[in-house]
Amino acid sequence: MRHRMAVAVLALVGLLLSTYLLLYKLGFTGPLVCGAGGSCERVQTSQWGVFLGLPVAAYGVGGYLAILGVALLGLQERWQDRAEPTRWLAWLSGAGLAFTVYLKYLELFRIHAVCRWCVVSAVLITAIFGVSLAGLKKGKSVMGHA
Amino acid sequence: MAGGRSLKPFYITLGLVAAVGVVLIARSMGQPGGSASPSTPFPTPIAVAAGARGVVLGSESAPVEIAEYSDFQCPFCARFAVLQMPDIRDRLVANGRLRWRFMHFPLEGHANTRPAHLAAACAREQGRFWEMHDAIYQGQGDWAESRRPAGFFRDYAERLGLNPDQFRSCVETERAMPEVEADRLRGDSLGVNSTPTFFVNGRHLPEVPTYDQIKAIVDSIAPVAPAGAATPNAGTPHR
């Protein structure tokens, strides 16, 4: 169950980060605390800051919330020994990682600016995906020994 | 890992992470009214007027100057231009209390913004910058995602009665682009990193103001003279 705990903590950090970026996008915060250079604001205010009518950060909020929810569900007694939550976590974080790769492509090759917070989010979703895969592998090997 | 009791330290950790995050986010939201955080990259005050370019609207002797760094494809800039700018022009610029300086600041991520800025700069050649400015912002929804935005700007130029040959040659040779670039570089040197960004008499304004807020600023810097008193600064807006 340790991997689900790790995923929950990472997803919570990602959720807070996405919420911060979303609040900025919606105009509820001052300038982004992002170090010198202004790359975060350039990325956020670019035409790619919105995807299918919603701020990109909103997808982050939704995605991390779903991952956090599944991880917490997987820690409940009746789900602890079941493999489904780990599988769902791998699918969700895999989708998140794919979206992140697309966003990184935009930052590097279209916007020509890299947002520091977006990099942190990319690291988080990659870590969540890695931990989820490790959990899947571990689950399979446990089942193999059973 | 069996039972809720062994999960208690985990939930405490999760709660602590959440609490720290919420506090940090709340702090970033600043004081009521959404003012800038102390980490704002703008030193204040800034001597923005010296050597600044841009496109000026209003009397040179107006007591207050607001410089606006704006991107034609930025939706926040369009909202400001469409909703606030008409009142600002009619009620503050026209009576000589405020001078407005538009500074081109095309953001790199906006694929169609450069031709928009070029079109506006080319309209300026013919003394019609502000009309083109309005047309571009009002039509932003039409051209922003277009694969051929230049056609829209040509239509605007035609509608505004610009000399079509002069406009076309200006766009094709991009001869007005250096002034756009100069404004952009000026903004970069001041630390501008988002649009719209405003400077009031060289001092960074950490929010997108409404007409009422701008009027309050102008009132505080240059109170209206009592009725009957001379108004030496009144002047006709010029381009």
mmCIF file of C-alpha atoms in Angstrom:
data_model
loop_
_atom_site.group_PDB
_atom_site.id
_atom_site.type_symbol
_atom_site.label_atom_id
_atom_site.label_comp_id
_atom_site.label_asym_id
_atom_site.label_seq_id
_atom_site.Cartn_x
_atom_site.Cartn_y
_atom_site.Cartn_z
ATOM 1 C CA MET A 1 0.000 0.000 0.000
ATOM 2 C CA ARG A 2 3.004 2.274 0.298
ATOM 3 C CA HIS A 3 2.852 3.157 -3.368
ATOM 4 C CA ARG A 4 -0.745 4.364 -2.976
ATOM 5 C CA MET A 5 0.302 6.564 -0.055
ATOM 6 C CA ALA A 6 3.181 7.987 -2.093
ATOM 7 C CA VAL A 7 0.827 8.614 -5.021
ATOM 8 C CA ALA A 8 -1.678 10.346 -2.726
ATOM 9 C CA VAL A 9 0.958 12.733 -1.353
ATOM 10 C CA LEU A 10 2.349 13.490 -4.822
ATOM 11 C CA ALA A 11 -1.162 14.003 -6.214
ATOM 12 C CA LEU A 12 -2.029 16.358 -3.367
ATOM 13 C CA VAL A 13 1.055 18.467 -4.127
ATOM 14 C CA GLY A 14 0.078 18.462 -7.803
ATOM 15 C CA LEU A 15 -3.481 19.428 -6.924
ATOM 16 C CA LEU A 16 -2.298 22.407 -4.867
ATOM 17 C CA LEU A 17 0.067 23.485 -7.628
ATOM 18 C CA SER A 18 -2.630 23.239 -10.326
ATOM 19 C CA THR A 19 -5.056 25.128 -8.122
ATOM 20 C CA TYR A 20 -2.521 27.927 -7.741
ATOM 21 C CA LEU A 21 -2.022 28.136 -11.515
ATOM 22 C CA LEU A 22 -5.776 27.998 -12.122
ATOM 23 C CA LEU A 23 -6.413 30.804 -9.641
ATOM 24 C CA TYR A 24 -3.780 32.867 -11.440
ATOM 25 C CA LYS A 25 -5.395 32.161 -14.787
ATOM 26 C CA LEU A 26 -8.783 33.207 -13.409
ATOM 27 C CA GLY A 27 -7.293 36.417 -12.051
ATOM 28 C CA PHE A 28 -7.518 35.685 -8.329
ATOM 29 C CA THR A 29 -3.807 35.968 -7.549
ATOM 30 C CA GLY A 30 -1.120 38.568 -8.158
ATOM 31 C CA PRO A 31 1.871 37.895 -10.408
ATOM 32 C CA LEU A 32 3.053 34.280 -10.394
ATOM 33 C CA VAL A 33 5.864 33.542 -7.985
ATOM 34 C CA CYS A 34 8.031 31.959 -10.610
ATOM 35 C CA GLY A 35 11.496 33.475 -10.420
ATOM 36 C CA ALA A 36 12.915 35.964 -12.888
ATOM 37 C CA GLY A 37 12.205 35.841 -16.597
ATOM 38 C CA GLY A 38 8.426 35.702 -16.603
ATOM 39 C CA SER A 39 8.248 32.405 -18.451
ATOM 40 C CA CYS A 40 5.355 31.158 -16.307
ATOM 41 C CA GLU A 41 3.201 34.146 -17.194
ATOM 42 C CA ARG A 42 4.169 33.915 -20.839
ATOM 43 C CA VAL A 43 3.069 30.293 -20.913
ATOM 44 C CA GLN A 44 -0.089 30.932 -18.935
ATOM 45 C CA THR A 45 -1.185 33.879 -21.044
ATOM 46 C CA SER A 46 -0.342 32.213 -24.347
ATOM 47 C CA GLN A 47 -3.026 30.918 -26.682
ATOM 48 C CA TRP A 48 -2.190 27.405 -25.474
ATOM 49 C CA GLY A 49 -3.045 28.317 -21.893
ATOM 50 C CA VAL A 50 -6.591 27.255 -22.796
ATOM 51 C CA PHE A 51 -7.453 23.772 -24.094
ATOM 52 C CA LEU A 52 -10.943 22.952 -25.426
ATOM 53 C CA GLY A 53 -12.360 26.034 -23.776
ATOM 54 C CA LEU A 54 -10.898 25.383 -20.332
ATOM 55 C CA PRO A 55 -7.663 26.678 -18.779
ATOM 56 C CA VAL A 56 -4.989 23.974 -18.964
ATOM 57 C CA ALA A 57 -4.564 24.253 -15.201
ATOM 58 C CA ALA A 58 -8.201 23.133 -14.783
ATOM 59 C CA TYR A 59 -7.277 19.805 -16.383
ATOM 60 C CA GLY A 60 -4.454 19.551 -13.879
ATOM 61 C CA VAL A 61 -6.867 20.179 -10.997
ATOM 62 C CA GLY A 62 -9.281 17.561 -12.331
ATOM 63 C CA GLY A 63 -6.564 15.016 -13.070
ATOM 64 C CA TYR A 64 -4.766 15.295 -9.749
ATOM 65 C CA LEU A 65 -8.096 15.262 -7.907
ATOM 66 C CA ALA A 66 -9.043 12.013 -9.637
ATOM 67 C CA ILE A 67 -5.652 10.454 -8.873
ATOM 68 C CA LEU A 68 -5.853 11.569 -5.239
ATOM 69 C CA GLY A 69 -9.366 10.165 -4.954
ATOM 70 C CA VAL A 70 -8.389 6.786 -6.398
ATOM 71 C CA ALA A 71 -5.254 6.597 -4.219
ATOM 72 C CA LEU A 72 -7.285 7.336 -1.067
ATOM 73 C CA LEU A 73 -9.946 4.856 -2.136
ATOM 74 C CA GLY A 74 -7.235 2.252 -2.600
ATOM 75 C CA LEU A 75 -6.157 2.764 1.003
ATOM 76 C CA GLN A 76 -9.579 1.898 2.395
ATOM 77 C CA GLU A 77 -9.746 -1.508 4.038
ATOM 78 C CA ARG A 78 -12.053 -3.120 1.508
ATOM 79 C CA TRP A 79 -9.891 -1.983 -1.423
ATOM 80 C CA GLN A 80 -6.442 -2.531 0.047
ATOM 81 C CA ASP A 81 -5.949 -6.026 -1.346
ATOM 82 C CA ARG A 82 -7.519 -5.348 -4.692
ATOM 83 C CA ALA A 83 -5.465 -4.523 -7.771
ATOM 84 C CA GLU A 84 -7.992 -2.257 -9.519
ATOM 85 C CA PRO A 85 -7.019 1.016 -7.797
ATOM 86 C CA THR A 86 -3.374 0.568 -8.783
ATOM 87 C CA ARG A 87 -4.433 -0.170 -12.340
ATOM 88 C CA TRP A 88 -6.633 2.934 -12.414
ATOM 89 C CA LEU A 89 -3.774 4.997 -11.032
ATOM 90 C CA ALA A 90 -1.499 3.765 -13.796
ATOM 91 C CA TRP A 91 -4.092 4.622 -16.473
ATOM 92 C CA LEU A 92 -4.878 8.049 -15.039
ATOM 93 C CA SER A 93 -1.243 9.032 -14.546
ATOM 94 C CA GLY A 94 -0.368 7.609 -17.968
ATOM 95 C CA ALA A 95 -2.978 9.869 -19.557
ATOM 96 C CA GLY A 96 -1.687 12.772 -17.477
ATOM 97 C CA LEU A 97 1.857 12.045 -18.587
ATOM 98 C CA ALA A 98 0.824 11.965 -22.253
ATOM 99 C CA PHE A 99 -0.900 15.350 -21.866
ATOM 100 C CA THR A 100 2.195 16.666 -20.093
ATOM 101 C CA VAL A 101 4.430 15.571 -22.974
ATOM 102 C CA TYR A 102 2.149 17.501 -25.348
ATOM 103 C CA LEU A 103 2.349 20.585 -23.114
ATOM 104 C CA LYS A 104 6.141 20.336 -22.899
ATOM 105 C CA TYR A 105 6.282 20.177 -26.694
ATOM 106 C CA LEU A 106 4.231 23.401 -26.858
ATOM 107 C CA GLU A 107 6.442 25.122 -24.311
ATOM 108 C CA LEU A 108 9.693 24.145 -26.008
ATOM 109 C CA PHE A 109 8.777 24.447 -29.678
ATOM 110 C CA ARG A 110 5.802 26.790 -29.965
ATOM 111 C CA ILE A 111 5.849 29.146 -26.979
ATOM 112 C CA HIS A 112 9.636 29.065 -26.533
ATOM 113 C CA ALA A 113 9.304 29.521 -22.799
ATOM 114 C CA VAL A 114 9.381 26.969 -20.034
ATOM 115 C CA CYS A 115 7.193 27.533 -17.013
ATOM 116 C CA ARG A 116 8.949 26.407 -13.855
ATOM 117 C CA TRP A 117 5.725 25.308 -12.144
ATOM 118 C CA CYS A 118 4.777 23.295 -15.213
ATOM 119 C CA VAL A 119 8.118 21.497 -14.959
ATOM 120 C CA VAL A 120 7.363 20.687 -11.320
ATOM 121 C CA SER A 121 3.978 19.318 -12.372
ATOM 122 C CA ALA A 122 5.657 17.239 -15.102
ATOM 123 C CA VAL A 123 8.041 15.761 -12.531
ATOM 124 C CA LEU A 124 5.114 14.987 -10.220
ATOM 125 C CA ILE A 125 3.018 13.216 -12.849
ATOM 126 C CA THR A 126 6.076 11.278 -14.048
ATOM 127 C CA ALA A 127 6.801 10.203 -10.479
ATOM 128 C CA ILE A 128 3.147 9.208 -9.959
ATOM 129 C CA PHE A 129 3.230 7.152 -13.149
ATOM 130 C CA GLY A 130 6.492 5.485 -12.107
ATOM 131 C CA VAL A 131 5.226 4.684 -8.620
ATOM 132 C CA SER A 132 1.956 3.340 -10.056
ATOM 133 C CA LEU A 133 3.848 1.074 -12.463
ATOM 134 C CA ALA A 134 6.021 -0.136 -9.593
ATOM 135 C CA GLY A 135 2.836 -0.856 -7.627
ATOM 136 C CA LEU A 136 1.391 -2.805 -10.551
ATOM 137 C CA LYS A 137 4.591 -4.838 -10.904
ATOM 138 C CA LYS A 138 4.714 -5.528 -7.196
ATOM 139 C CA GLY A 139 1.068 -6.575 -7.177
ATOM 140 C CA LYS A 140 1.681 -9.010 -10.015
ATOM 141 C CA SER A 141 4.721 -10.553 -8.337
ATOM 142 C CA VAL A 142 2.781 -10.939 -5.070
ATOM 143 C CA MET A 143 0.003 -12.664 -6.979
ATOM 144 C CA GLY A 144 2.603 -14.856 -8.686
ATOM 145 C CA HIS A 145 3.957 -16.021 -5.344
ATOM 146 C CA ALA A 146 0.514 -16.581 -3.873
ATOM 147 C CA MET B 1 -1.107 -2.153 6.133
ATOM 148 C CA ALA B 2 -4.310 -3.247 7.720
ATOM 149 C CA GLY B 3 -6.902 -1.111 9.455
ATOM 150 C CA GLY B 4 -7.382 2.618 9.801
ATOM 151 C CA ARG B 5 -5.157 2.996 12.850
ATOM 152 C CA SER B 6 -1.915 2.372 10.979
ATOM 153 C CA LEU B 7 -2.953 4.961 8.419
ATOM 154 C CA LYS B 8 -3.141 7.754 10.975
ATOM 155 C CA PRO B 9 0.436 9.058 10.448
ATOM 156 C CA PHE B 10 -0.213 9.061 6.722
ATOM 157 C CA TYR B 11 -3.383 11.118 7.061
ATOM 158 C CA ILE B 12 -1.597 13.536 9.404
ATOM 159 C CA THR B 13 1.159 13.979 6.802
ATOM 160 C CA LEU B 14 -1.432 14.500 4.083
ATOM 161 C CA GLY B 15 -3.232 17.067 6.227
ATOM 162 C CA LEU B 16 -0.005 18.950 6.915
ATOM 163 C CA VAL B 17 0.877 19.070 3.205
ATOM 164 C CA ALA B 18 -2.629 20.339 2.427
ATOM 165 C CA ALA B 19 -2.478 22.967 5.185
ATOM 166 C CA VAL B 20 0.914 24.291 4.033
ATOM 167 C CA GLY B 21 -0.304 24.408 0.425
ATOM 168 C CA VAL B 22 -3.523 26.230 1.276
ATOM 169 C CA VAL B 23 -1.614 28.808 3.346
ATOM 170 C CA LEU B 24 0.844 29.433 0.494
ATOM 171 C CA ILE B 25 -1.976 29.810 -2.032
ATOM 172 C CA ALA B 26 -3.904 32.128 0.286
ATOM 173 C CA ARG B 27 -0.792 34.274 0.674
ATOM 174 C CA SER B 28 -0.352 34.467 -3.091
ATOM 175 C CA MET B 29 -3.855 35.834 -3.372
ATOM 176 C CA GLY B 30 -2.586 38.845 -1.431
ATOM 177 C CA GLN B 31 -4.651 41.478 0.236
ATOM 178 C CA PRO B 32 -8.327 41.943 -0.653
ATOM 179 C CA GLY B 33 -8.593 43.450 -4.073
ATOM 180 C CA GLY B 34 -5.786 41.345 -5.470
ATOM 181 C CA SER B 35 -2.770 43.556 -5.280
ATOM 182 C CA ALA B 36 0.674 42.469 -6.357
ATOM 183 C CA SER B 37 2.718 40.172 -4.186
ATOM 184 C CA PRO B 38 5.994 41.487 -2.795
ATOM 185 C CA SER B 39 7.770 39.357 -5.372
ATOM 186 C CA THR B 40 6.594 41.603 -8.196
ATOM 187 C CA PRO B 41 9.552 41.937 -10.577
ATOM 188 C CA PHE B 42 8.966 45.626 -11.212
ATOM 189 C CA PRO B 43 11.164 48.106 -9.420
ATOM 190 C CA THR B 44 9.281 51.270 -8.609
ATOM 191 C CA PRO B 45 9.293 54.005 -9.621
ATOM 192 C CA ILE B 46 10.507 53.512 -13.178
ATOM 193 C CA ALA B 47 11.423 56.361 -15.491
ATOM 194 C CA VAL B 48 9.418 54.961 -18.355
ATOM 195 C CA ALA B 49 8.750 58.231 -20.139
ATOM 196 C CA ALA B 50 12.355 58.985 -21.019
ATOM 197 C CA GLY B 51 12.948 57.746 -24.548
ATOM 198 C CA ALA B 52 9.788 55.660 -24.636
ATOM 199 C CA ARG B 53 8.088 55.204 -28.003
ATOM 200 C CA GLY B 54 4.691 53.633 -28.480
ATOM 201 C CA VAL B 55 1.634 55.384 -29.856
ATOM 202 C CA VAL B 56 0.422 58.372 -27.897
ATOM 203 C CA LEU B 57 -3.151 59.531 -27.512
ATOM 204 C CA GLY B 58 -3.817 62.780 -25.702
ATOM 205 C CA SER B 59 -2.193 66.034 -24.769
ATOM 206 C CA GLU B 60 1.578 66.186 -24.272
ATOM 207 C CA SER B 61 0.888 68.449 -21.284
ATOM 208 C CA ALA B 62 -1.509 66.050 -19.546
ATOM 209 C CA PRO B 63 -0.447 65.626 -15.893
ATOM 210 C CA VAL B 64 -0.825 61.851 -15.958
ATOM 211 C CA GLU B 65 0.532 59.363 -18.445
ATOM 212 C CA ILE B 66 -0.456 55.722 -18.557
ATOM 213 C CA ALA B 67 1.641 53.385 -20.674
ATOM 214 C CA GLU B 68 -0.104 50.175 -21.628
ATOM 215 C CA TYR B 69 1.919 47.169 -22.811
ATOM 216 C CA SER B 70 -0.557 45.214 -24.817
ATOM 217 C CA ASP B 71 -0.781 42.197 -27.079
ATOM 218 C CA PHE B 72 -3.433 42.174 -29.801
ATOM 219 C CA GLN B 73 -4.152 38.474 -29.395
ATOM 220 C CA CYS B 74 -4.430 38.588 -25.605
ATOM 221 C CA PRO B 75 -8.087 38.205 -24.540
ATOM 222 C CA PHE B 76 -7.593 40.263 -21.369
ATOM 223 C CA CYS B 77 -6.210 43.105 -23.495
ATOM 224 C CA ALA B 78 -9.217 42.875 -25.827
ATOM 225 C CA ARG B 79 -11.627 42.985 -22.908
ATOM 226 C CA PHE B 80 -9.877 46.060 -21.568
ATOM 227 C CA ALA B 81 -9.775 47.750 -24.991
ATOM 228 C CA VAL B 82 -13.446 47.098 -25.699
ATOM 229 C CA LEU B 83 -14.940 47.702 -22.258
ATOM 230 C CA GLN B 84 -12.740 50.307 -20.570
ATOM 231 C CA MET B 85 -10.907 52.213 -23.282
ATOM 232 C CA PRO B 86 -13.879 54.096 -24.783
ATOM 233 C CA ASP B 87 -14.700 55.724 -21.426
ATOM 234 C CA ILE B 88 -11.037 56.450 -20.763
ATOM 235 C CA ARG B 89 -10.720 58.216 -24.104
ATOM 236 C CA ASP B 90 -13.969 60.165 -23.860
ATOM 237 C CA ARG B 91 -13.808 61.171 -20.218
ATOM 238 C CA LEU B 92 -10.123 61.433 -19.328
ATOM 239 C CA VAL B 93 -8.014 61.750 -22.487
ATOM 240 C CA ALA B 94 -10.326 64.100 -24.386
ATOM 241 C CA ASN B 95 -10.270 66.710 -21.638
ATOM 242 C CA GLY B 96 -6.491 66.699 -21.328
ATOM 243 C CA ARG B 97 -6.247 65.045 -17.926
ATOM 244 C CA LEU B 98 -4.647 61.848 -19.164
ATOM 245 C CA ARG B 99 -2.198 60.886 -21.881
ATOM 246 C CA TRP B 100 -2.359 57.271 -23.072
ATOM 247 C CA ARG B 101 0.675 55.516 -24.514
ATOM 248 C CA PHE B 102 0.085 52.222 -26.283
ATOM 249 C CA MET B 103 3.186 50.031 -26.315
ATOM 250 C CA HIS B 104 3.299 47.041 -28.647
ATOM 251 C CA PHE B 105 4.043 43.886 -26.697
ATOM 252 C CA PRO B 106 3.387 40.847 -28.937
ATOM 253 C CA LEU B 107 3.703 37.689 -26.874
ATOM 254 C CA GLU B 108 5.706 34.902 -28.454
ATOM 255 C CA GLY B 109 3.079 32.249 -27.878
ATOM 256 C CA HIS B 110 0.447 34.051 -29.936
ATOM 257 C CA ALA B 111 0.799 32.872 -33.510
ATOM 258 C CA ASN B 112 -1.272 35.657 -35.085
ATOM 259 C CA THR B 113 -0.301 38.576 -32.930
ATOM 260 C CA ARG B 114 2.683 39.775 -34.964
ATOM 261 C CA PRO B 115 0.684 40.405 -38.166
ATOM 262 C CA ALA B 116 -1.900 42.187 -36.002
ATOM 263 C CA HIS B 117 0.727 44.495 -34.517
ATOM 264 C CA LEU B 118 2.216 45.029 -37.956
ATOM 265 C CA ALA B 119 -1.205 45.980 -39.347
ATOM 266 C CA ALA B 120 -1.735 48.478 -36.525
ATOM 267 C CA ALA B 121 1.727 49.961 -37.051
ATOM 268 C CA CYS B 122 1.015 50.228 -40.772
ATOM 269 C CA ALA B 123 -2.282 51.969 -40.040
ATOM 270 C CA ARG B 124 -0.316 54.409 -37.923
ATOM 271 C CA GLU B 125 1.665 55.368 -41.013
ATOM 272 C CA GLN B 126 -1.610 56.758 -42.311
ATOM 273 C CA GLY B 127 -2.615 58.326 -39.009
ATOM 274 C CA ARG B 128 -5.287 55.706 -38.234
ATOM 275 C CA PHE B 129 -3.655 53.618 -35.539
ATOM 276 C CA TRP B 130 -6.431 53.910 -32.984
ATOM 277 C CA GLU B 131 -9.164 53.020 -35.443
ATOM 278 C CA MET B 132 -7.197 49.922 -36.454
ATOM 279 C CA HIS B 133 -6.503 49.189 -32.777
ATOM 280 C CA ASP B 134 -10.243 49.149 -32.102
ATOM 281 C CA ALA B 135 -11.035 47.063 -35.171
ATOM 282 C CA ILE B 136 -8.382 44.483 -34.309
ATOM 283 C CA TYR B 137 -9.553 44.092 -30.728
ATOM 284 C CA GLN B 138 -13.220 44.031 -31.628
ATOM 285 C CA GLY B 139 -12.548 41.371 -34.248
ATOM 286 C CA GLN B 140 -10.141 39.331 -32.117
ATOM 287 C CA GLY B 141 -12.535 36.392 -31.982
ATOM 288 C CA ASP B 142 -12.543 36.226 -35.786
ATOM 289 C CA TRP B 143 -8.826 36.343 -36.602
ATOM 290 C CA ALA B 144 -7.106 34.998 -33.479
ATOM 291 C CA GLU B 145 -7.388 31.357 -34.517
ATOM 292 C CA SER B 146 -7.476 31.960 -38.257
ATOM 293 C CA ARG B 147 -4.871 30.386 -40.503
ATOM 294 C CA ARG B 148 -4.863 33.516 -42.654
ATOM 295 C CA PRO B 149 -5.248 36.477 -40.299
ATOM 296 C CA ALA B 150 -3.766 38.965 -42.789
ATOM 297 C CA GLY B 151 -7.009 38.909 -44.787
ATOM 298 C CA PHE B 152 -8.939 40.227 -41.798
ATOM 299 C CA PHE B 153 -6.508 43.094 -41.307
ATOM 300 C CA ARG B 154 -6.718 43.960 -45.003
ATOM 301 C CA ASP B 155 -10.506 44.095 -44.645
ATOM 302 C CA TYR B 156 -10.228 46.363 -41.614
ATOM 303 C CA ALA B 157 -7.862 48.645 -43.523
ATOM 304 C CA GLU B 158 -10.329 48.814 -46.398
ATOM 305 C CA ARG B 159 -13.239 49.505 -44.054
ATOM 306 C CA LEU B 160 -11.279 52.309 -42.389
ATOM 307 C CA GLY B 161 -10.552 53.879 -45.766
ATOM 308 C CA LEU B 162 -6.774 53.448 -45.656
ATOM 309 C CA ASN B 163 -4.798 53.751 -48.847
ATOM 310 C CA PRO B 164 -4.725 50.076 -49.891
ATOM 311 C CA ASP B 165 -1.463 50.219 -51.846
ATOM 312 C CA GLN B 166 0.406 51.937 -49.055
ATOM 313 C CA PHE B 167 -1.013 49.532 -46.483
ATOM 314 C CA ARG B 168 -0.151 46.469 -48.567
ATOM 315 C CA SER B 169 3.391 47.637 -49.248
ATOM 316 C CA CYS B 170 3.873 48.376 -45.542
ATOM 317 C CA VAL B 171 2.673 44.899 -44.575
ATOM 318 C CA GLU B 172 4.659 43.121 -47.282
ATOM 319 C CA THR B 173 7.931 44.884 -46.542
ATOM 320 C CA GLU B 174 7.290 44.816 -42.775
ATOM 321 C CA ARG B 175 8.789 48.304 -42.653
ATOM 322 C CA ALA B 176 6.778 49.203 -39.557
ATOM 323 C CA MET B 177 7.962 46.143 -37.633
ATOM 324 C CA PRO B 178 11.015 47.853 -36.064
ATOM 325 C CA GLU B 179 8.752 50.131 -34.009
ATOM 326 C CA VAL B 180 6.844 47.095 -32.740
ATOM 327 C CA GLU B 181 10.121 45.425 -31.834
ATOM 328 C CA ALA B 182 11.383 48.585 -30.155
ATOM 329 C CA ASP B 183 8.325 48.685 -27.897
ATOM 330 C CA ARG B 184 8.688 45.019 -27.153
ATOM 331 C CA LEU B 185 12.343 45.448 -26.184
ATOM 332 C CA ARG B 186 11.413 48.411 -24.011
ATOM 333 C CA GLY B 187 8.885 46.231 -22.217
ATOM 334 C CA ASP B 188 11.431 43.457 -21.802
ATOM 335 C CA SER B 189 13.875 45.882 -20.250
ATOM 336 C CA LEU B 190 11.216 46.944 -17.734
ATOM 337 C CA GLY B 191 10.438 43.347 -16.779
ATOM 338 C CA VAL B 192 7.046 43.206 -18.469
ATOM 339 C CA ASN B 193 6.080 39.563 -18.760
ATOM 340 C CA SER B 194 2.332 39.516 -19.192
ATOM 341 C CA THR B 195 -0.316 41.595 -20.868
ATOM 342 C CA PRO B 196 -1.864 44.003 -20.378
ATOM 343 C CA THR B 197 0.674 45.703 -18.106
ATOM 344 C CA PHE B 198 0.255 49.323 -17.087
ATOM 345 C CA PHE B 199 2.587 52.017 -15.812
ATOM 346 C CA VAL B 200 1.148 55.185 -14.322
ATOM 347 C CA ASN B 201 3.693 58.000 -14.677
ATOM 348 C CA GLY B 202 6.333 55.281 -14.779
ATOM 349 C CA ARG B 203 5.044 53.364 -11.782
ATOM 350 C CA HIS B 204 3.911 49.801 -12.325
ATOM 351 C CA LEU B 205 0.216 49.199 -11.719
ATOM 352 C CA PRO B 206 -0.115 45.616 -10.464
ATOM 353 C CA GLU B 207 -3.575 44.912 -11.876
ATOM 354 C CA VAL B 208 -5.793 45.449 -14.888
ATOM 355 C CA PRO B 209 -7.741 48.548 -13.890
ATOM 356 C CA THR B 210 -11.299 49.487 -14.707
ATOM 357 C CA TYR B 211 -12.235 52.963 -15.922
ATOM 358 C CA ASP B 212 -13.318 53.883 -12.376
ATOM 359 C CA GLN B 213 -9.979 52.856 -10.944
ATOM 360 C CA ILE B 214 -8.098 54.833 -13.587
ATOM 361 C CA LYS B 215 -10.265 57.864 -12.935
ATOM 362 C CA ALA B 216 -9.540 57.554 -9.211
ATOM 363 C CA ILE B 217 -5.811 57.410 -9.961
ATOM 364 C CA VAL B 218 -5.999 60.466 -12.199
ATOM 365 C CA ASP B 219 -8.089 62.305 -9.582
ATOM 366 C CA SER B 220 -5.543 61.514 -6.894
ATOM 367 C CA ILE B 221 -2.575 62.709 -8.956
ATOM 368 C CA ALA B 222 -4.227 65.707 -10.596
ATOM 369 C CA PRO B 223 -7.400 66.785 -8.807
ATOM 370 C CA VAL B 224 -9.964 68.560 -10.930
ATOM 371 C CA ALA B 225 -9.619 72.336 -10.700
ATOM 372 C CA PRO B 226 -12.563 74.189 -9.100
ATOM 373 C CA ALA B 227 -15.291 75.345 -11.478
ATOM 374 C CA GLY B 228 -14.287 78.478 -13.367
ATOM 375 C CA ALA B 229 -10.568 77.940 -12.916
ATOM 376 C CA ALA B 230 -8.355 77.787 -15.973
ATOM 377 C CA THR B 231 -7.503 74.360 -17.327
ATOM 378 C CA PRO B 232 -4.170 74.915 -19.012
ATOM 379 C CA ASN B 233 -3.585 71.250 -19.672
ATOM 380 C CA ALA B 234 -6.716 70.672 -21.649
ATOM 381 C CA GLY B 235 -5.889 69.673 -25.173
ATOM 382 C CA THR B 236 -7.188 67.851 -28.154
ATOM 383 C CA PRO B 237 -6.257 64.192 -28.388
ATOM 384 C CA HIS B 238 -3.690 63.645 -31.064
ATOM 385 C CA ARG B 239 -2.045 60.697 -32.723
#
